[in-house]
Amino acid sequence: MKNFTGYKCSLCGTEYLPGQATYTCPKDGGNLDIILDYASIRKKFQPEDITSRTESSLWRYLPLLPVSEPAGNSTPLHASGWTPVFALPRLAEKLHLKHLWLKDESRNPTASFKDRASAVVVTRAQELKSEVVVTASTGNAGAALAGMSAAVGQKAVIFAPKSAPQAKVAQLLVFGAKVILVDGTYDDAFDLTIKAAQEFGWYCRNTGYNPFTAEGKKTAAFEIWEWWIEAHREWHKKNGILDDHSPLTIFVSVGDGNIISGIHKGFKDLMALGWIPNMPRIIGVQAVGSAAIANAFHANTEVITPVSAATIADSISVDLPRDGIRAVRAAKETNGTYITVTDDEIIQSIAELGKMGVFAEPAGATAYAGLVKATGLGAVGSDDPILVLNTGSGLKDVRAAMQAVQSAPIIEPNLDAVKKLL
Ligand SMILES: *Cc1c(COP(=O)(O)O)cnc(C)c1O
Ligand SMILES: [Zn+2]
């Protein structure tokens, strides 16, 4: 909390003290970046002070977060983040890549990347002594908010489109949130949530609206930083290259654009602290049917034109992305790009990742689908070290998973039937 000195609008650059803004810029509605006191952090901490911390959760980065330590301990809120990175040598070979890894965000407490944001927002809500937190969600943000809230006894209200996958709705209900299904799109739920929050004085977590979500999401960048120090060391040893600076390339699936913006913010924090020499490349991946940010990126504009979103990847199905401008910049300022993939390519990627032991929901597999596309387009080189994120678990959307595979045969319970089948 002491390192949190205010907000800066990503559109007009106006700065606000912590008490002068809550959500977006009062002047123009731009997304607010949280300002940290880098000088004071740098004075107090060396990178080793962070990397030697023992917490195996995102709270190991507390000195770089704008909230104080959450109350209590050993709850799911305290266990968010610190997800594993897996090497994928067989897929690397298939794609003619030398180095490929996957960071598996489905290992978070409610099985998606969104736990990072919700852990930090719920902690902020408790600091503000908000009675109720609310969010609009296609499912995962809500499940994360409901789960993190349940963990610390915070009341939560979730607005989701009635089309949200069953498993996600089940999660919301089981976590004990007040669940309200909206007969409309995610965008309808989003606008309604802001109105309800204003009307009833609730604290609103909406993605691309509440500035603290990106602060939670940036912790993935810190984990990638720590992992890369180790992986890079190993890699150098193996390749006998001592002065190689090939930057890591990170593939992220993009809906509202808040994950990619958060990851970008994390690396910007590390740059500002002087803890990394250069930025990794960040490549955003959108579904062809929900590509408002990719469209803007390729038109070389920061004007985000809404689309009428339609994709099997419900978690990234967004008409008007709420964090589009910062999401465009995340790719542009890191020499990255945007890739779009079809639903068929997404479904195919669920199957490919599955054969590596990773179960991804459609939006989770989208980043890998983008990598496949990018190798075909020559957007990445075969020597580039690459990290793809799986942002959500396949258990979240079993119906989509079943489209990625052939159904299992049903047989009579005898050996003859087995022989006939084989
Ligand atoms: C929310 C979500 C995304 C996209 O994040 P944005 O911040 O909306 O771009 C990607 N994958 C999964 C599984 C998600 O839940
Ligand atoms: Zn502004």
XYZ file of C-alpha atoms and ligand atoms in Angstrom:
438
model
C 0.000 0.000 0.000
C 2.803 2.406 0.896
C 4.277 1.968 -2.609
C 0.988 2.920 -4.258
C 1.162 6.653 -4.956
C -1.668 7.170 -7.450
C -3.014 6.603 -10.941
C -2.074 7.765 -14.414
C -4.568 7.810 -17.272
C -3.401 5.757 -20.251
C -5.217 8.165 -22.602
C -4.641 11.740 -21.413
C -1.773 11.166 -19.001
C -3.484 12.950 -16.089
C -2.271 11.737 -12.724
C -4.549 11.204 -9.736
C -3.855 10.611 -6.076
C -5.190 7.321 -4.665
C -8.267 9.108 -3.297
C -9.035 11.033 -6.484
C -10.100 8.127 -8.699
C -11.480 4.621 -8.249
C -12.008 3.068 -11.653
C -11.369 4.830 -14.992
C -10.220 8.390 -15.761
C -12.870 10.885 -14.597
C -12.100 13.045 -17.669
C -12.178 10.628 -20.564
C -12.884 7.129 -19.242
C -9.367 5.930 -20.087
C -7.889 2.953 -18.243
C -5.801 4.010 -15.261
C -2.318 2.651 -14.675
C -1.347 2.289 -11.054
C 1.723 4.309 -10.135
C 4.220 2.700 -7.808
C 7.016 4.475 -5.989
C 9.851 2.776 -7.878
C 12.560 4.838 -6.182
C 11.424 3.712 -2.752
C 11.075 0.067 -3.868
C 14.541 0.167 -5.409
C 15.980 1.600 -2.249
C 14.495 -1.149 -0.120
C 14.773 -4.189 -2.404
C 17.241 -5.957 -4.659
C 15.933 -8.578 -7.102
C 17.381 -11.265 -4.807
C 15.174 -10.026 -1.975
C 12.186 -10.999 -4.104
C 13.506 -14.184 -5.699
C 14.599 -15.541 -2.332
C 11.149 -15.161 -0.777
C 9.558 -18.449 0.195
C 5.881 -17.820 -0.615
C 4.825 -20.071 -3.474
C 2.030 -17.727 -4.540
C 1.693 -14.316 -6.136
C 2.110 -12.800 -2.656
C 5.864 -13.300 -2.958
C 5.643 -10.058 -4.992
C 3.907 -8.095 -2.240
C 6.658 -5.408 -2.279
C 5.681 -4.678 -5.913
C 1.921 -4.670 -5.353
C -0.335 -1.704 -4.492
C -2.130 -3.522 -1.657
C -1.130 -4.613 1.817
C -0.818 -8.227 2.793
C -4.248 -9.917 2.820
C -5.633 -10.833 6.217
C -5.609 -14.463 7.308
C -3.454 -17.156 5.757
C -3.543 -20.443 3.871
C -6.758 -19.754 1.982
C -7.234 -20.109 -1.794
C -6.765 -16.338 -2.008
C -3.332 -16.763 -0.476
C -2.560 -19.623 -2.893
C -3.162 -17.869 -6.231
C -0.368 -17.687 -8.765
C 3.051 -19.402 -8.801
C 1.874 -21.699 -11.595
C 4.163 -24.298 -13.192
C 6.002 -23.971 -16.492
C 6.222 -27.140 -18.586
C 8.632 -27.872 -21.438
C 6.885 -29.105 -24.602
C 9.698 -30.740 -26.622
C 7.401 -32.868 -28.813
C 5.304 -29.905 -29.891
C 8.472 -27.860 -30.350
C 9.800 -30.483 -32.745
C 6.540 -30.568 -34.644
C 6.663 -26.792 -35.093
C 10.407 -26.793 -35.880
C 11.146 -24.761 -32.774
C 14.093 -25.243 -30.473
C 12.609 -24.033 -27.198
C 8.951 -24.144 -26.239
C 7.340 -23.924 -22.820
C 3.820 -23.561 -21.478
C 2.846 -21.771 -18.279
C -0.223 -23.509 -16.954
C -2.598 -21.009 -15.393
C -5.300 -23.659 -15.092
C -3.465 -24.643 -11.868
C -4.812 -21.587 -10.079
C -7.334 -22.177 -7.245
C -10.427 -21.619 -9.415
C -8.674 -22.967 -12.526
C -7.996 -19.812 -14.532
C -5.621 -16.865 -14.824
C -8.373 -14.627 -13.377
C -7.512 -15.657 -9.823
C -4.505 -13.354 -9.973
C -6.713 -10.321 -10.558
C -9.406 -11.361 -8.129
C -6.982 -12.122 -5.285
C -5.650 -8.574 -5.498
C -9.062 -6.927 -6.035
C -10.635 -8.757 -3.085
C -7.680 -7.671 -0.951
C -8.270 -4.100 -2.109
C -12.010 -4.421 -1.356
C -11.167 -5.513 2.180
C -8.845 -2.526 2.609
C -11.681 -0.278 1.452
C -14.059 -2.153 3.804
C -16.481 -2.704 0.915
C -19.424 -4.778 1.960
C -20.013 -6.258 -1.494
C -17.809 -6.823 -4.535
C -19.393 -7.272 -7.933
C -18.222 -8.192 -11.396
C -19.455 -8.886 -14.869
C -17.952 -12.022 -16.286
C -18.088 -14.504 -19.128
C -17.480 -16.989 -16.324
C -13.866 -17.114 -15.196
C -13.553 -13.632 -13.715
C -16.747 -14.331 -11.803
C -15.595 -17.755 -10.628
C -12.330 -16.208 -9.504
C -14.031 -13.330 -7.690
C -16.557 -15.692 -6.109
C -13.831 -18.129 -5.057
C -11.437 -15.528 -3.672
C -14.344 -13.822 -1.883
C -15.546 -17.096 -0.394
C -12.020 -17.765 0.826
C -12.036 -14.678 3.052
C -15.756 -14.306 3.785
C -16.380 -11.391 1.436
C -19.838 -10.987 -0.147
C -19.818 -11.223 -3.968
C -22.356 -10.596 -6.714
C -21.722 -11.895 -10.247
C -23.466 -10.883 -13.463
C -22.852 -13.346 -16.325
C -24.473 -13.837 -19.718
C -27.004 -16.660 -19.523
C -24.990 -18.407 -22.277
C -22.005 -18.953 -19.927
C -20.826 -22.607 -19.868
C -22.551 -24.718 -17.193
C -19.357 -25.590 -15.313
C -18.538 -21.923 -14.836
C -22.037 -21.131 -13.587
C -21.779 -24.125 -11.245
C -18.531 -22.730 -9.833
C -20.145 -19.348 -9.174
C -23.044 -20.949 -7.358
C -20.956 -23.407 -5.355
C -18.701 -20.571 -4.152
C -21.831 -19.014 -2.691
C -21.920 -15.829 -4.738
C -25.176 -14.119 -5.635
C -25.345 -15.111 -9.307
C -27.453 -13.122 -11.742
C -27.676 -14.385 -15.332
C -28.322 -11.692 -17.903
C -30.406 -12.330 -20.977
C -27.853 -10.612 -23.188
C -24.159 -10.544 -24.035
C -21.126 -10.130 -21.780
C -21.092 -6.489 -22.871
C -24.668 -6.064 -21.634
C -23.709 -7.646 -18.314
C -20.675 -5.334 -18.121
C -22.702 -2.141 -18.465
C -25.371 -3.374 -16.071
C -22.745 -4.204 -13.455
C -21.342 -0.675 -13.497
C -24.844 0.752 -13.062
C -25.622 -1.654 -10.211
C -22.316 -0.889 -8.471
C -23.086 2.841 -8.605
C -26.652 2.353 -7.446
C -25.884 0.069 -4.498
C -22.401 1.279 -3.522
C -20.701 -2.027 -4.391
C -17.005 -2.296 -5.243
C -16.753 -3.200 -8.941
C -14.067 -5.579 -10.214
C -14.993 -5.323 -13.911
C -12.085 -6.214 -16.170
C -10.609 -3.187 -17.913
C -12.441 -0.902 -15.487
C -10.956 -1.605 -12.076
C -7.251 -0.633 -12.193
C -6.267 -3.292 -9.640
C -7.020 -6.251 -11.940
C -3.954 -5.529 -14.078
C -1.852 -5.291 -10.910
C -2.857 -8.848 -10.022
C -2.302 -10.045 -13.566
C 1.158 -8.511 -13.760
C 2.365 -11.076 -11.225
C 2.490 -13.611 -14.085
C 5.206 -11.428 -15.643
C 7.162 -11.508 -12.378
C 6.923 -15.293 -12.310
C 8.060 -15.488 -15.949
C 10.972 -13.201 -15.043
C 12.051 -15.468 -12.190
C 11.558 -18.625 -14.257
C 13.452 -17.149 -17.204
C 16.487 -16.313 -15.051
C 16.689 -20.031 -14.260
C 15.694 -21.373 -17.689
C 18.020 -18.965 -19.450
C 20.929 -20.031 -17.270
C 20.243 -23.660 -18.134
C 19.849 -22.774 -21.782
C 23.142 -20.942 -21.904
C 24.940 -23.847 -20.327
C 23.480 -26.233 -22.891
C 24.150 -24.065 -25.906
C 27.496 -22.725 -24.793
C 26.352 -19.202 -25.604
C 27.305 -16.689 -22.996
C 26.258 -13.337 -24.358
C 23.000 -14.236 -26.029
C 20.184 -11.796 -25.572
C 17.487 -13.483 -27.627
C 14.383 -12.216 -25.985
C 11.687 -14.547 -24.837
C 8.489 -14.438 -26.912
C 5.261 -14.793 -24.931
C 1.908 -15.815 -26.475
C -1.236 -14.658 -24.671
C -4.893 -15.082 -25.611
C -6.767 -11.790 -25.633
C -10.395 -10.828 -25.028
C -10.805 -7.558 -23.124
C -7.050 -7.133 -23.284
C -6.438 -6.952 -19.549
C -4.212 -10.040 -19.200
C -1.870 -8.865 -21.937
C -1.871 -5.328 -20.475
C -1.192 -6.698 -17.019
C 1.718 -8.812 -18.223
C 3.092 -5.799 -20.070
C 2.764 -3.715 -16.874
C 4.690 -6.343 -14.923
C 7.613 -6.185 -17.320
C 7.434 -2.374 -17.375
C 7.700 -2.415 -13.574
C 10.801 -4.613 -13.836
C 12.311 -2.293 -16.459
C 11.566 0.760 -14.308
C 13.287 -0.925 -11.376
C 16.268 -1.700 -13.600
C 15.858 -5.411 -12.900
C 15.663 -6.524 -16.571
C 17.799 -5.297 -19.478
C 15.112 -5.599 -22.177
C 11.473 -6.495 -22.697
C 10.283 -9.869 -23.931
C 8.159 -9.868 -27.086
C 4.474 -10.120 -26.292
C 2.184 -11.582 -28.962
C -1.581 -11.376 -28.509
C -3.884 -13.992 -29.983
C -7.573 -13.408 -30.678
C -10.305 -15.508 -32.221
C -11.139 -14.441 -35.780
C -14.718 -13.923 -34.583
C -13.703 -11.620 -31.713
C -10.752 -9.650 -33.017
C -11.390 -5.981 -32.215
C -7.918 -5.488 -30.714
C -6.085 -7.403 -33.457
C -7.982 -5.333 -36.023
C -6.858 -2.089 -34.384
C -3.268 -3.308 -34.088
C -3.073 -4.193 -37.773
C -4.779 -0.950 -38.807
C -2.083 0.801 -36.780
C -4.617 2.702 -34.707
C -5.606 2.942 -31.067
C -9.248 3.380 -32.012
C -10.954 0.147 -31.014
C -13.980 -0.532 -33.229
C -16.422 -2.983 -31.655
C -17.291 -6.232 -33.426
C -20.216 -8.581 -33.070
C -18.301 -11.316 -31.286
C -18.844 -14.985 -32.097
C -16.364 -17.705 -31.097
C -16.318 -21.017 -29.260
C -13.727 -19.430 -26.954
C -16.306 -17.812 -24.655
C -13.692 -16.307 -22.319
C -12.361 -14.101 -25.107
C -15.681 -13.394 -26.804
C -16.008 -9.622 -26.454
C -17.741 -7.025 -28.651
C -15.981 -3.980 -27.216
C -12.729 -4.792 -25.417
C -12.428 -2.665 -22.263
C -8.646 -2.594 -22.181
C -8.009 -2.417 -25.903
C -5.633 0.525 -26.099
C -3.176 -0.775 -23.534
C -3.494 -4.209 -25.197
C -2.490 -2.746 -28.577
C 0.482 -1.049 -26.904
C 1.578 -4.263 -25.148
C 2.338 -5.810 -28.536
C 3.514 -2.631 -30.236
C 5.949 -1.542 -27.516
C 7.524 -4.989 -27.237
C 8.020 -5.635 -30.943
C 5.212 -8.193 -30.746
C 2.156 -8.559 -32.931
C -1.406 -9.860 -33.007
C -2.459 -13.167 -34.538
C -6.008 -14.340 -35.177
C -7.135 -17.966 -35.205
C -10.311 -19.761 -36.243
C -12.488 -21.831 -33.944
C -11.307 -24.966 -35.779
C -7.692 -24.048 -35.045
C -8.598 -23.485 -31.394
C -10.326 -26.870 -31.130
C -7.376 -28.544 -32.838
C -5.076 -26.934 -30.270
C -7.126 -28.331 -27.383
C -6.381 -31.797 -28.805
C -2.665 -31.042 -29.357
C -2.166 -29.723 -25.822
C -4.214 -32.589 -24.430
C -1.741 -35.066 -25.877
C 0.953 -33.301 -23.837
C -1.047 -33.718 -20.626
C -2.403 -30.181 -20.582
C -6.186 -29.712 -20.532
C -7.131 -26.256 -21.813
C -10.465 -24.544 -22.306
C -10.900 -22.959 -25.763
C -9.571 -19.524 -24.711
C -6.686 -21.293 -22.979
C -5.706 -23.211 -26.116
C -5.989 -20.064 -28.224
C -2.467 -18.881 -27.369
C -1.007 -22.149 -28.645
C -3.178 -21.957 -31.777
C -1.665 -18.513 -32.298
C 1.842 -19.932 -32.029
C 1.042 -22.569 -34.659
C -0.233 -19.807 -36.939
C 2.759 -17.574 -36.158
C 5.287 -20.258 -37.111
C 3.469 -20.677 -40.438
C 3.558 -16.914 -41.024
C 7.219 -16.648 -40.046
C 6.324 -14.295 -37.198
C 8.667 -16.233 -34.897
C 12.050 -17.716 -35.692
C 12.946 -21.343 -35.053
C 15.617 -20.302 -32.534
C 13.301 -18.029 -30.561
C 12.586 -19.239 -27.049
C 8.794 -19.285 -26.725
C 6.404 -19.399 -23.800
C 2.667 -19.902 -24.345
C 0.128 -19.362 -21.596
C -2.746 -21.721 -20.963
C -5.133 -19.332 -19.254
C -7.942 -21.707 -18.243
C -8.804 -25.342 -17.535
C -10.570 -27.631 -19.994
C -12.850 -28.743 -17.179
C -14.494 -25.324 -17.458
C -16.061 -26.186 -20.807
C -16.481 -29.895 -21.346
C -18.773 -29.463 -24.333
C -16.048 -27.677 -26.262
C -13.516 -30.318 -25.188
C -15.688 -33.082 -26.629
C -15.541 -31.343 -30.008
C -11.769 -31.784 -29.999
C -11.880 -35.576 -29.767
C -13.666 -38.637 -31.126
C -16.226 -40.086 -28.753
C -15.335 -43.345 -27.010
C -16.861 -46.613 -28.263
C -19.359 -48.426 -26.046
C -19.063 -52.230 -25.914
C -20.630 -55.275 -24.241
C -18.751 -56.121 -21.011
C -16.821 -59.132 -22.379
C -13.378 -59.866 -23.824
C -14.714 -60.816 -27.257
C -16.095 -57.341 -27.647
C -12.727 -55.876 -26.655
C -10.940 -58.085 -29.216
C -13.382 -57.147 -31.933
C -12.850 -53.502 -31.184
C -9.042 -53.691 -31.158
C -10.354 -13.725 -19.361
C -9.638 -14.787 -20.112
C -8.791 -14.509 -21.178
C -8.566 -13.132 -21.745
O -8.259 -12.125 -20.827
P -8.606 -10.603 -21.182
O -8.084 -9.828 -20.070
O -10.107 -10.545 -21.315
O -7.950 -10.319 -22.490
C -8.147 -15.547 -21.792
N -8.333 -16.825 -21.381
C -9.131 -17.129 -20.357
C -9.296 -18.561 -19.974
C -9.819 -16.136 -19.682
O -10.648 -16.461 -18.683
Zn -7.763 10.528 -19.045
